[in-house]
Short mmCIF file of C-alpha atoms in Angstrom, two decimals:
data_model
loop_
_atom_site.label_atom_id
_atom_site.label_comp_id
_atom_site.label_asym_id
_atom_site.label_seq_id
_atom_site.Cartn_x
_atom_site.Cartn_y
_atom_site.Cartn_z
CA MET A 64 -8.86 -6.16 -1.37
CA SER A 65 -12.40 -4.46 -0.62
CA GLY A 66 -12.23 -3.59 3.20
CA THR A 67 -13.19 -0.27 4.32
CA LYS A 68 -9.51 1.04 4.77
CA ALA A 69 -8.47 0.00 1.12
CA LEU A 70 -11.36 1.77 -0.36
CA ALA A 71 -11.43 5.06 1.85
CA LEU A 72 -7.48 5.18 0.89
CA GLU A 73 -8.45 4.59 -2.93
CA GLN A 74 -10.89 7.52 -2.77
CA HIS A 75 -8.58 9.73 -0.96
CA CYS A 76 -5.90 9.29 -3.66
CA ARG A 77 -8.46 9.63 -6.64
CA GLU A 78 -9.39 13.06 -5.12
CA ARG A 79 -5.59 14.21 -5.11
CA GLY A 80 -5.10 12.73 -8.38
CA VAL A 81 -2.22 10.03 -6.70
CA SER A 82 -2.13 6.70 -8.50
CA PHE A 83 -3.37 3.97 -6.69
CA CYS A 84 -3.69 0.13 -6.84
CA ARG A 85 -5.10 -2.66 -4.51
CA PHE A 86 -4.76 -6.11 -5.25
CA ASP A 87 -4.78 -9.74 -3.42
CA TYR A 88 -1.58 -12.05 -4.21
CA ARG A 89 -2.62 -15.35 -5.78
CA GLY A 90 -4.29 -17.43 -3.07
CA HIS A 91 -5.34 -14.74 -0.77
CA GLY A 92 -8.35 -12.67 -0.36
CA SER A 93 -10.77 -12.88 -3.53
CA SER A 94 -7.77 -14.16 -5.78
CA THR A 95 -7.94 -17.89 -7.19
CA GLY A 96 -5.93 -20.58 -5.94
CA GLU A 97 -4.91 -21.80 -2.35
CA VAL A 98 -2.14 -20.14 -0.66
CA VAL A 99 -0.22 -23.37 -0.32
CA GLN A 100 0.19 -23.40 -4.04
CA TYR A 101 2.25 -20.41 -4.47
CA THR A 102 5.71 -19.26 -3.03
CA VAL A 103 7.19 -15.67 -1.99
CA SER A 104 8.69 -15.90 -5.43
CA ASP A 105 5.08 -15.92 -6.99
CA TRP A 106 4.06 -13.24 -4.92
CA PHE A 107 6.91 -11.14 -5.72
CA ARG A 108 6.16 -11.62 -9.55
CA ASP A 109 2.71 -10.81 -8.90
CA ALA A 110 3.66 -7.44 -7.22
CA SER A 111 6.33 -6.80 -10.09
CA ASP A 112 3.82 -7.54 -12.84
CA MET A 113 1.16 -5.27 -11.48
CA LEU A 114 3.69 -2.39 -10.82
CA GLU A 115 4.78 -2.61 -14.63
CA HIS A 116 1.18 -2.45 -15.57
CA VAL A 117 0.09 0.31 -13.39
CA PHE A 118 3.24 2.50 -13.10
CA PRO A 119 4.97 1.80 -16.51
CA PRO A 120 8.54 3.63 -16.68
CA GLU A 121 7.39 5.97 -19.30
CA LYS A 122 4.50 7.58 -17.24
CA ASN A 123 5.55 10.51 -15.80
CA ASN A 124 4.22 10.09 -12.47
CA ASP A 125 6.30 10.06 -9.33
CA ARG A 126 3.50 9.49 -6.84
CA LEU A 127 2.14 5.87 -5.99
CA ILE A 128 0.50 4.32 -3.20
CA LEU A 129 0.19 0.54 -3.32
CA VAL A 130 -1.78 -1.60 -0.93
CA GLY A 131 -1.53 -5.28 -1.08
#
């Protein structure tokens, strides 16, 4: 995700100390693969894995903006 809206939102969050992550699901945008290769279950797993990495349970931060 490198569009102007996503980049502006990221900058807004950085200025306010809010966690932010932008990503493309497999088969979309700048990611690898073709969209027909994947299912909703794959994309759910992508989002779940990303959240565990970016926002682990032990991290004491209750503010997160996720754009995907």
